[in-house]
Short mmCIF file of C-alpha atoms in Angstrom, two decimals:
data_model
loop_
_atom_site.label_atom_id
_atom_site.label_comp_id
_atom_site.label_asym_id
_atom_site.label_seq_id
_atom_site.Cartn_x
_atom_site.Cartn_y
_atom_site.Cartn_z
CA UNK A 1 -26.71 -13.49 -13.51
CA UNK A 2 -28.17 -13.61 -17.08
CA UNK A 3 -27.96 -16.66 -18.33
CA UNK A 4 -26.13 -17.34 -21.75
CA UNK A 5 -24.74 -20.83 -24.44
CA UNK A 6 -21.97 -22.00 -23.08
CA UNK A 7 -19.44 -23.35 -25.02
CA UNK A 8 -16.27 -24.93 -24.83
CA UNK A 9 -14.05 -25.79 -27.94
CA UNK A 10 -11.02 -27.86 -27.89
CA UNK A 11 -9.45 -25.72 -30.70
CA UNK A 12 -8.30 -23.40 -30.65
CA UNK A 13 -9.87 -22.76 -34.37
CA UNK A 14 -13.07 -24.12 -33.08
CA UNK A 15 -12.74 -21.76 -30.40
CA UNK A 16 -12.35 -18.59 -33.02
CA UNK A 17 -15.48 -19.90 -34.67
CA UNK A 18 -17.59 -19.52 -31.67
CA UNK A 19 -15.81 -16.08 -30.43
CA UNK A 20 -17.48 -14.69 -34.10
CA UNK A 21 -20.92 -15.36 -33.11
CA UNK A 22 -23.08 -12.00 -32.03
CA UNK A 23 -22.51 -10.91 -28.20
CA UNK A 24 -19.82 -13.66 -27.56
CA UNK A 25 -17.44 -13.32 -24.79
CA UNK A 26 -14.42 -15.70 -24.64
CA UNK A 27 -13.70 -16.83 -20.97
CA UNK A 28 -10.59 -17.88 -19.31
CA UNK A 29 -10.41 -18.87 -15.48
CA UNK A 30 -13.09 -16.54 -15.00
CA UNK A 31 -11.89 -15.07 -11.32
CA UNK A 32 -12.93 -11.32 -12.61
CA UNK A 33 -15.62 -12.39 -15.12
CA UNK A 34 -17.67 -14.79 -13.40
CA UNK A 35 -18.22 -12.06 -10.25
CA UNK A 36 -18.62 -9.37 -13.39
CA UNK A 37 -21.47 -11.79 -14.99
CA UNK A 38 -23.19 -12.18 -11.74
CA UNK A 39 -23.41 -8.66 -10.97
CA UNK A 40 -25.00 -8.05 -14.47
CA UNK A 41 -22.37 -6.15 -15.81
CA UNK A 42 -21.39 -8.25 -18.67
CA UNK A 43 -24.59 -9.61 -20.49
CA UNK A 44 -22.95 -12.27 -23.27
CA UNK A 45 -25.79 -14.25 -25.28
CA UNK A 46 -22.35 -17.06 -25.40
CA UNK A 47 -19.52 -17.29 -23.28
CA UNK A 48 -17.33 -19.36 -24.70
CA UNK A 49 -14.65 -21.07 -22.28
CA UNK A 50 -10.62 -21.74 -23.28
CA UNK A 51 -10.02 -23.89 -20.64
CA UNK A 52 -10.86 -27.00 -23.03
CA UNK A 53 -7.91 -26.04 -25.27
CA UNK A 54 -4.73 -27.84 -24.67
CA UNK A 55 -2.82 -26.15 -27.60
CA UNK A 56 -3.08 -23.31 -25.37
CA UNK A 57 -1.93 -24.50 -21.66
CA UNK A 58 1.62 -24.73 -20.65
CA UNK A 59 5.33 -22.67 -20.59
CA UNK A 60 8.04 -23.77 -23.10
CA UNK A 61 11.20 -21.59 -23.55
CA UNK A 62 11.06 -20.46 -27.27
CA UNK A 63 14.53 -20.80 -29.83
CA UNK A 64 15.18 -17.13 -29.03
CA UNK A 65 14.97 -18.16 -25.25
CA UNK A 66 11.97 -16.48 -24.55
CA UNK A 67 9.54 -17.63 -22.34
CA UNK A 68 6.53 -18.67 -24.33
CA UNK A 69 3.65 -18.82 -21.76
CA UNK A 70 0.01 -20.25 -23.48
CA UNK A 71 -2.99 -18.09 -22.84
CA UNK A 72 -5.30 -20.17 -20.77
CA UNK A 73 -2.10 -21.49 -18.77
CA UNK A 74 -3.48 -20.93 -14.88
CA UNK A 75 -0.91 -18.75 -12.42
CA UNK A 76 -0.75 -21.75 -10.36
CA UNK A 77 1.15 -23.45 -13.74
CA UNK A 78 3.26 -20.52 -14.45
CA UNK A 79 4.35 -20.24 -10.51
CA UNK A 80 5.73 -24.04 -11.09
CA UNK A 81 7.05 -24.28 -14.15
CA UNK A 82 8.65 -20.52 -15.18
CA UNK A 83 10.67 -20.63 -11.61
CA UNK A 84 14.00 -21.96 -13.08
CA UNK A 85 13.79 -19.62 -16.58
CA UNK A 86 11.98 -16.37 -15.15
CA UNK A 87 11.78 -16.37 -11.28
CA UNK A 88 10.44 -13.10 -10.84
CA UNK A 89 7.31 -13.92 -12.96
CA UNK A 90 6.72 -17.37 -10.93
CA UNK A 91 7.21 -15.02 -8.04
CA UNK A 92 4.59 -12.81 -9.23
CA UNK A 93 2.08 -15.19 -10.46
CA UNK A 94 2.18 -16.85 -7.09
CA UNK A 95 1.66 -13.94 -5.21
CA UNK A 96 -1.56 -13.53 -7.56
CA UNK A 97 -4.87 -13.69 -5.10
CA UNK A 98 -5.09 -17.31 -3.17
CA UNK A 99 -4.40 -20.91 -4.24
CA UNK A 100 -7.58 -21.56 -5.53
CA UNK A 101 -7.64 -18.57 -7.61
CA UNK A 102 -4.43 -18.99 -8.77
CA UNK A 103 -5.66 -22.88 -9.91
CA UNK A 104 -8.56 -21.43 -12.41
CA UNK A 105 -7.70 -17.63 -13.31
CA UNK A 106 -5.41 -17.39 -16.77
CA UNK A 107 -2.51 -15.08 -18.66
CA UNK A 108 -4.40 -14.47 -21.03
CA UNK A 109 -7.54 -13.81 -19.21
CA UNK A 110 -5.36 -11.43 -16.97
CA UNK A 111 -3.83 -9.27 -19.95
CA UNK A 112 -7.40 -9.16 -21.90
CA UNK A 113 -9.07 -7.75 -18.88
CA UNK A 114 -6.10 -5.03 -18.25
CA UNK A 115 -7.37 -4.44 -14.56
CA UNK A 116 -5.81 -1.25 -13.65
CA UNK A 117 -4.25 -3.19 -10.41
CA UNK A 118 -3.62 -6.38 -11.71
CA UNK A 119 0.19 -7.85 -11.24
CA UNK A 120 0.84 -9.56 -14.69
CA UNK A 121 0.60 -6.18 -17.06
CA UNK A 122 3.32 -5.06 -15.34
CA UNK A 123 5.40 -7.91 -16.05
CA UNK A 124 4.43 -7.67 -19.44
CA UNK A 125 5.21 -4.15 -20.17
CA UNK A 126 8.58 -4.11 -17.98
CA UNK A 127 10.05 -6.90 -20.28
CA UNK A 128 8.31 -5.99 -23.47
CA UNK A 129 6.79 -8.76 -23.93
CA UNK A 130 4.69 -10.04 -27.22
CA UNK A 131 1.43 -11.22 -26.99
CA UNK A 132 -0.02 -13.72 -29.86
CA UNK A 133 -3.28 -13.88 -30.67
CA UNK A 134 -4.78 -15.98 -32.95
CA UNK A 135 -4.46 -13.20 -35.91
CA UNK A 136 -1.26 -11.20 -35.23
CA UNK A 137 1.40 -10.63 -32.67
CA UNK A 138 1.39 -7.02 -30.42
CA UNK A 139 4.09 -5.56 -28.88
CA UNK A 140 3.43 -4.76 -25.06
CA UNK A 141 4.13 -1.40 -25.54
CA UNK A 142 0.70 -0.89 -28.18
CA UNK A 143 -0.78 -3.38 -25.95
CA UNK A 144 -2.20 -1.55 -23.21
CA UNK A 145 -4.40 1.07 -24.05
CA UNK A 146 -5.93 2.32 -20.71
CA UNK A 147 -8.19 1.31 -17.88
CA UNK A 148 -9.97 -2.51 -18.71
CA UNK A 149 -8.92 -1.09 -22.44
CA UNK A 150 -6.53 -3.35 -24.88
CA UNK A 151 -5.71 -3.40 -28.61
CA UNK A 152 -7.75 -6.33 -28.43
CA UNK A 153 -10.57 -6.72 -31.64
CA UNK A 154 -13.79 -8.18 -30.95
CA UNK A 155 -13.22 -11.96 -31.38
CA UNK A 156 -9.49 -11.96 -30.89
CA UNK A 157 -8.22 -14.45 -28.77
CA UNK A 158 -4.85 -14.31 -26.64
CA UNK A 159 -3.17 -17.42 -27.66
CA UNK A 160 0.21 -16.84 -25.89
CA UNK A 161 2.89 -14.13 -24.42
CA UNK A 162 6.39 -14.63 -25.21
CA UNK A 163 8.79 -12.84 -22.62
CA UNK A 164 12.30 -12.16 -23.27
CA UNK A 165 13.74 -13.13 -19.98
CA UNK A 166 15.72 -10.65 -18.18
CA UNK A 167 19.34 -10.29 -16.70
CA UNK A 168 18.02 -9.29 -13.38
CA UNK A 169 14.04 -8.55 -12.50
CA UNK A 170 12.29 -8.80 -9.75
CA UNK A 171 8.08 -7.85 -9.01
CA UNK A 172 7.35 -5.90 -5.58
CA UNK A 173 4.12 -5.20 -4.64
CA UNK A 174 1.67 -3.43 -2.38
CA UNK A 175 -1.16 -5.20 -2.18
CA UNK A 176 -4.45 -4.50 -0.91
CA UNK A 177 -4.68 -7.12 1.96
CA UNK A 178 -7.95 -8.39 1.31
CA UNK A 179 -8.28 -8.76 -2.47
CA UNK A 180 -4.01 -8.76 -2.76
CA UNK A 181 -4.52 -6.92 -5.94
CA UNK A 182 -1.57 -4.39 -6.31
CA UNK A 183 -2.28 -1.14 -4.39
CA UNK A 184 0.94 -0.23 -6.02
CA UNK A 185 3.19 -2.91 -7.99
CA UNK A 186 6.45 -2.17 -9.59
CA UNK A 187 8.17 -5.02 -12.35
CA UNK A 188 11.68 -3.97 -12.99
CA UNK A 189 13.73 -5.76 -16.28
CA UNK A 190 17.23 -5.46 -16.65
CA UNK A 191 18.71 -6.14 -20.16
CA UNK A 192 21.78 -5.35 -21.88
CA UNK A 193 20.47 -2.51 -23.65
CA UNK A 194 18.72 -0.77 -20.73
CA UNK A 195 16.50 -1.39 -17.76
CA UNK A 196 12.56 -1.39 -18.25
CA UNK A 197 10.44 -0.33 -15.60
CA UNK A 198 6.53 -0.78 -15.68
CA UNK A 199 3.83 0.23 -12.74
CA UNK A 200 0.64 -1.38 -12.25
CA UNK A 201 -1.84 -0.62 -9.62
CA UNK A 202 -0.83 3.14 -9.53
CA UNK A 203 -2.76 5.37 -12.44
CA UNK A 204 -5.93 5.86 -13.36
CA UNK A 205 -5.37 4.81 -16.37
CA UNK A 206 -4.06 1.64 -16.05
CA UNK A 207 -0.06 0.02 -16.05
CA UNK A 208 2.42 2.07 -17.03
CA UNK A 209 6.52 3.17 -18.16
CA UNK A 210 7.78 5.18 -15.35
CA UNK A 211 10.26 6.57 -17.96
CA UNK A 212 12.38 8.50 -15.39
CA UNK A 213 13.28 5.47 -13.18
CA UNK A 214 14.25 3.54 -16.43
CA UNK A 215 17.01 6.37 -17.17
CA UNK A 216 18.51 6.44 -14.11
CA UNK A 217 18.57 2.68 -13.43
CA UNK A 218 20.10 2.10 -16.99
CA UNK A 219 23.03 4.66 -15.89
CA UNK A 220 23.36 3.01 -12.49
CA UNK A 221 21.06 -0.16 -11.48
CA UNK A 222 20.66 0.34 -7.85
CA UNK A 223 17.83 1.36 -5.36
CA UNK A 224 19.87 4.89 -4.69
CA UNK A 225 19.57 5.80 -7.93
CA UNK A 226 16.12 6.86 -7.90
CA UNK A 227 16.92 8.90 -4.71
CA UNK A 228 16.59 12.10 -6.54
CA UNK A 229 13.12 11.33 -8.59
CA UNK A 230 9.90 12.32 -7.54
CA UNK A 231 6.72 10.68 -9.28
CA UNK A 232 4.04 13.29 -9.48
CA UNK A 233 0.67 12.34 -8.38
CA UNK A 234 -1.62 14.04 -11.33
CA UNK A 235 -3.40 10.73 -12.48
CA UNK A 236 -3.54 8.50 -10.21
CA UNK A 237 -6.09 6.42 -8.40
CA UNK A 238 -7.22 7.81 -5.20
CA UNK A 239 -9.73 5.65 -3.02
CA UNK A 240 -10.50 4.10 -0.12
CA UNK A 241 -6.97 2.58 0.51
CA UNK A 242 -5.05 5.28 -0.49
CA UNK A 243 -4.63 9.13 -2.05
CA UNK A 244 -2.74 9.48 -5.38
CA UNK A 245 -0.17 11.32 -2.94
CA UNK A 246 0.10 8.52 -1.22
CA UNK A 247 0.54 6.01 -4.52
CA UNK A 248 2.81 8.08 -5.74
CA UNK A 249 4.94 7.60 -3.20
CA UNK A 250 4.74 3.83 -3.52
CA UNK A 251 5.40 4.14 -6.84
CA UNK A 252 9.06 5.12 -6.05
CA UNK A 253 9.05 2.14 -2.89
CA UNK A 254 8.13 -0.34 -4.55
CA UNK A 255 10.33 0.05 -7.43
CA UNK A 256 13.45 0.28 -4.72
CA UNK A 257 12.38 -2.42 -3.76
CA UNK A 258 11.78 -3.88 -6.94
CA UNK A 259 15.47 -3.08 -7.88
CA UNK A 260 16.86 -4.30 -3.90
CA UNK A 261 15.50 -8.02 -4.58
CA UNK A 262 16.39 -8.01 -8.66
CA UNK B 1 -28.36 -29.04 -21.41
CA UNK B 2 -26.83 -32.66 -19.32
CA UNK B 3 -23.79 -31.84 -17.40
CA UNK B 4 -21.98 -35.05 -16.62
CA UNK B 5 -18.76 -35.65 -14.21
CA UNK B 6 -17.17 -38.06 -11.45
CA UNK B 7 -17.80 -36.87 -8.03
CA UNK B 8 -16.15 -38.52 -5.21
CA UNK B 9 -15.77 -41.34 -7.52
CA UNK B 10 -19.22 -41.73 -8.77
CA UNK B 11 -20.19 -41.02 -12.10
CA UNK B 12 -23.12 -38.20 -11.69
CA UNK B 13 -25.26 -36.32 -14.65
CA UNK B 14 -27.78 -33.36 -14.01
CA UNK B 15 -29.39 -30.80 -16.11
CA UNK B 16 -27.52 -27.46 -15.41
CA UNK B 17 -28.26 -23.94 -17.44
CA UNK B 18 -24.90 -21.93 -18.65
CA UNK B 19 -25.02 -20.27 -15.74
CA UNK B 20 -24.65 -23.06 -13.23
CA UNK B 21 -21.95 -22.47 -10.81
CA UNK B 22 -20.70 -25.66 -9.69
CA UNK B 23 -21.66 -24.90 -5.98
CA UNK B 24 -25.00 -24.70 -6.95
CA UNK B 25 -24.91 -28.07 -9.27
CA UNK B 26 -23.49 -29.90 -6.33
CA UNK B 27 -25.59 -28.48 -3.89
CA UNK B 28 -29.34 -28.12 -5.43
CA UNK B 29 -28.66 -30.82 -8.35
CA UNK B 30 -26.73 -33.46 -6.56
CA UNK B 31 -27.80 -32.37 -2.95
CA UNK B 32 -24.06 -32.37 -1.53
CA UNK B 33 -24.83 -29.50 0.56
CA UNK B 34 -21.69 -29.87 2.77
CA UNK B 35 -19.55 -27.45 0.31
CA UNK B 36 -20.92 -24.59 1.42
CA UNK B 37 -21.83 -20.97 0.09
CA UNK B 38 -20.82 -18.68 1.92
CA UNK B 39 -19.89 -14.69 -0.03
CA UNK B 40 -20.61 -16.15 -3.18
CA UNK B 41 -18.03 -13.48 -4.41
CA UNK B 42 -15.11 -16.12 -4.61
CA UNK B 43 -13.28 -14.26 -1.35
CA UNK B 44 -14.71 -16.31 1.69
CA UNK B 45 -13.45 -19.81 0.34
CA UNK B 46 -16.10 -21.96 1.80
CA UNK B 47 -17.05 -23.52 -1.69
CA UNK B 48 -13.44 -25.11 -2.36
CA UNK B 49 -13.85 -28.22 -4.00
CA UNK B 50 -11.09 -30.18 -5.78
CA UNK B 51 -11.52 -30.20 -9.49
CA UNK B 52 -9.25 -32.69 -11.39
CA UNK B 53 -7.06 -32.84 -7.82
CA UNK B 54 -6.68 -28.50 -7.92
CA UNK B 55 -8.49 -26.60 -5.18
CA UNK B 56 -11.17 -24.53 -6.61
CA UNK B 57 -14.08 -21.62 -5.42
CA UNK B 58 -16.75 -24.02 -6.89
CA UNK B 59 -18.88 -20.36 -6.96
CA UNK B 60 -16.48 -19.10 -9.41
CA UNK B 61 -16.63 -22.07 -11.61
CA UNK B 62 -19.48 -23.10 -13.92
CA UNK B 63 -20.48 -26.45 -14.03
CA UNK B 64 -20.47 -27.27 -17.74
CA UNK B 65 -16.54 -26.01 -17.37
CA UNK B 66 -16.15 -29.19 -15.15
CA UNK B 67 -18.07 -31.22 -16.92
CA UNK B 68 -15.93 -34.61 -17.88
CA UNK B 69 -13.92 -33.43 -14.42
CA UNK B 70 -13.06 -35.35 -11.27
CA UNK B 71 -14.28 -33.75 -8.48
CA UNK B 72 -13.78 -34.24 -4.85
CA UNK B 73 -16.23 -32.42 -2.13
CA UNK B 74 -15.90 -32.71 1.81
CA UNK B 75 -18.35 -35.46 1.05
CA UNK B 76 -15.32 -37.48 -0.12
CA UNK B 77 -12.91 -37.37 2.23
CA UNK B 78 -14.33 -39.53 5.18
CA UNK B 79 -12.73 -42.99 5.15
CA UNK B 80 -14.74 -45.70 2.64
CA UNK B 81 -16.29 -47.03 6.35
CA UNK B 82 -17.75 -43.23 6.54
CA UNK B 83 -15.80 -42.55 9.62
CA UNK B 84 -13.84 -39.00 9.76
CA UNK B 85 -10.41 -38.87 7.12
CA UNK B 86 -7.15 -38.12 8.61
CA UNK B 87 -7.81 -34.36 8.39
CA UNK B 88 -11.32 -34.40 9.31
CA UNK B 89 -10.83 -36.38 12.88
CA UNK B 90 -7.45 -33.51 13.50
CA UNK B 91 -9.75 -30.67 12.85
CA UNK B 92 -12.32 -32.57 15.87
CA UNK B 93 -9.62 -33.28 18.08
CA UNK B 94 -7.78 -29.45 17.21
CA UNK B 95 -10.98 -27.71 17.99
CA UNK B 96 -10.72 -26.69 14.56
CA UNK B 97 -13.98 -25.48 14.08
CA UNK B 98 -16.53 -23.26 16.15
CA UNK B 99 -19.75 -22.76 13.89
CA UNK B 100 -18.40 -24.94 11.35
CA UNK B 101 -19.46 -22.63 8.27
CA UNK B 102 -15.62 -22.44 6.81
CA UNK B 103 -14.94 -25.87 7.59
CA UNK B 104 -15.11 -27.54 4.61
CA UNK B 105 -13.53 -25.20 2.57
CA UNK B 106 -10.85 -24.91 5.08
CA UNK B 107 -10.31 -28.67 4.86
CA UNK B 108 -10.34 -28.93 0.87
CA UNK B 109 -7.78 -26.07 0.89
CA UNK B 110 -5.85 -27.98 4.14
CA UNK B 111 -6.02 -31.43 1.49
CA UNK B 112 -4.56 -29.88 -1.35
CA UNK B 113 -1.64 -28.51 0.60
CA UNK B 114 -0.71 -31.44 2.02
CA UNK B 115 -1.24 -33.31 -1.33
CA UNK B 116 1.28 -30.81 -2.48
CA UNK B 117 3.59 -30.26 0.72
CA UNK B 118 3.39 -33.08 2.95
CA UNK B 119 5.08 -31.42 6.31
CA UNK B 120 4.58 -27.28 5.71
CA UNK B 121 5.76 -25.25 8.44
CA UNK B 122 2.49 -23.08 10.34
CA UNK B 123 3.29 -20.02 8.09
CA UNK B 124 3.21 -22.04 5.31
CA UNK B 125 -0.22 -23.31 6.19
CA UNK B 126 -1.45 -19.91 7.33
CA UNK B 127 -0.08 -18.74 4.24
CA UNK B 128 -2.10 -21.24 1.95
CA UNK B 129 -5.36 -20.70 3.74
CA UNK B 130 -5.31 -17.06 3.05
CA UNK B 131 -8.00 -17.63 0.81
CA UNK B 132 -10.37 -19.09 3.43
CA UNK B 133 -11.92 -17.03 6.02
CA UNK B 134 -13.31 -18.18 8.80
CA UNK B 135 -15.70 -15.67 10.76
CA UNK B 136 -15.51 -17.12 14.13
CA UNK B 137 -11.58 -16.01 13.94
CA UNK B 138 -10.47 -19.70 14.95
CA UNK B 139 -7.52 -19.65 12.47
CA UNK B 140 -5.07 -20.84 15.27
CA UNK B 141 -6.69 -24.43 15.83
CA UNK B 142 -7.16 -24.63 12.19
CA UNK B 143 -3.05 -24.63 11.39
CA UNK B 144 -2.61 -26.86 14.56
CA UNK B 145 -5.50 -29.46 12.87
CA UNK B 146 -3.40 -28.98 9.74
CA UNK B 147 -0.19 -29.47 11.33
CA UNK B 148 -1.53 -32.42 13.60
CA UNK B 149 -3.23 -33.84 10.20
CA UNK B 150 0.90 -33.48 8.58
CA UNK B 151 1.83 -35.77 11.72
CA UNK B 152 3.61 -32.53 13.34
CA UNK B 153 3.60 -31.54 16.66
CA UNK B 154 0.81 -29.16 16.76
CA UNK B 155 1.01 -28.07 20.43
CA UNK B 156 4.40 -26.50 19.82
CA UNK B 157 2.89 -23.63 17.45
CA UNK B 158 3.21 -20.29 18.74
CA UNK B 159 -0.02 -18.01 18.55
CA UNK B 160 1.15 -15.70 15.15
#
């Protein structure tokens, strides 16, 4: 890999300082980035690490009972300490590669990367979450803006997500055995004013509202109500592990699923 | 720049670039070449280390992110009288290993398990070492060495 200045602030104002230098690239656990640097296809002149930043570990319920999750808290954390609050996101961030991934790789560092087949967008978009940065907060729903694509600015640094915890939600995925990324994953949200439905792993262009499933689960929350739906395939990923027929069909599995174990 | 830490209880510094992964600081700085490197991809697990007591790919880390960090390689965990630990002499007497590439990964994984979850069942162990892979396919001795290492019956597990 290039090499680079590293950095690591224990501010989280420090840490904006450095992020405004030319060619800086803030780093979280660095699972994806550190494999991405050393296949030269990120070239920073300074990486500049969060994992110094204390202000920015941990999971707190918020007074609006939301789950307030800080941006460089590892999955391994969040599978501890959001069980009691939000099970199904403990459930998800521990299903999140291996143990020792799940020690060093981050929220934040998830969300700002936006893999098309990572697990935590989902859970972010089901539950409309908000993510803080250090400059303003952004609704889930303008959050995700395509494949490895974000609302993020240059500089702008995830400093926490807040997520409204649901009635009844539950994460089911498909994963790819080997990498246990989401071949297809499916994060349903049940609230009093309707049920939220979000699939990563599926489309081409990233997580996304499957719209149709939300209807008929707000109407009547049970796996048998999305008997009638079909998901149409235009869109999404076909590769090695699996046509966009095929993930389309998942799509509607996995949310049964999803909805079974809510 | 200097990159200084505790490893297996001894206070180390070495010059490291940004872009020193912690395997290689251990390894070509501090000559601890029993974590190994094995995919260098962060899949294979044969470069866990503990890093302030959390299993880690110590390819996936940098070492200026440890820096200040406790860190505990295979090196460590023989007894102070440099016999084998616990979980070292149940891998030996489990057949635990065949070329012995995965084998210290497998046993800092194994450690922070059983730091964690003293008695796991075998699934539990196989589950937990789903991030080490070990080439030679001897998973089944491995989660008996574990479960030996737990003070379990190992004998009793059934081939999964």
């Amino acid at each position: 890999m290039y090499n680079f200045d590293f950095v690591k602030p224990t501010s989280l104002a420090d840490a904006v300082k450095a992020m405004a230098q030319e060619d800086a690239q803030a780093l979280g656990g660095g699972q994806t980035l550190i494999p991405t640097l050393k296949q030269r296809l990120a070239s920073p002149a300074v990486l500049v690490s969060l994992s110094g930043i204390a202000e920015m570990k941990g999971v707190c319920v918020g007074d609006d009972g939301a789950l307030c999750i800080g941006g460089a808290t590892p999955h391994a954390t969040v599978a501890k300490e959001a069980a009691a609050k939000f099970p199904a996101l403990a459930a998800l961030a521990a299903g999140i590669g291996d143990p020792a991934v799940r020690n060093r790789g981050t929220i934040g560092g998830s969300l700002a990367n936006n893999d098309p087949s990572a697990c935590y967008p989902s859970a972010v978009l089901a539950t409309g979450a908000t993510i803080v940065t250090n400059t303003r907060k952004i609704a889930a729903d303008d959050f995700f803006e395509g494949l490895f694509t974000t609302a993020l600015e240059p500089g702008e640094i995830i400093t926490e997500v807040r997520f409204p915890v649901p009635e009844r939600g539950a994460y089911a995925k498909f994963q790819q055995p080997a990498s246990r990324f989401a071949l297809t994953g499916a994060f349903v949200a049940k609230y009093g004013s309707g049920v939220r439905v979000a699939i990563t792993g599926a489309s081409e262009n990233g997580v996304f509202r499957w719209t149709e499933a939300e209807k008929a689960l707000s109407a009547n929350f049970s796996a048998g109500a999305l008997d009638g739906l079909t998901v149409p395939s235009d869109g999404l990923i076909g590769d090695l592990h699996g046509t966009p027929a095929y993930r389309a069909n998942l799509v509607k599995v996995m949310t049964k699923r999803a909805v079974a174990s809510a | 720049m200097k990159v200084s830490m505790t490893v297996n209880g001894k206070a180390v510094s070495g010059e490291a670039e940004g872009r020193t992964l912690l395997s290689s600081f251990l390894r070509d700085g501090l000559g601890l070449t029993g974590t190994h490197v094995g995919c260098d991809t962060s899949q294979c697990g044969a470069c866990v280390v503990h890093v302030d007591g959390k299993a880690v790919k110590s390819c996936t880390v940098f070492a200026a992110d440890a820096a200040g960090a406790n860190v505990t390689t295979i090196e460590g965990m023989a007894n102070p009288d440099g016999t084998l630990g616990t979980l070292q002499q149940a891998f030996q007497d489990h057949h635990g290993l065949q070329c012995g590439f995965c084998t210290p990964g497998m046993v800092m994984s194994a450690a922070a398990l059983l730091a964690d979850n003293p008695k796991p069942t075998a699934a539990e162990v196989r589950h937990h070492l789903e991030g080490n892979i070990c080439r030679c396919t001897g998973y089944h001795n491995i989660v008996k060495a574990v479960l030996a290492a737990s003070g379990q019956d190992a004998d009793r597990i059934a081939a999964e």
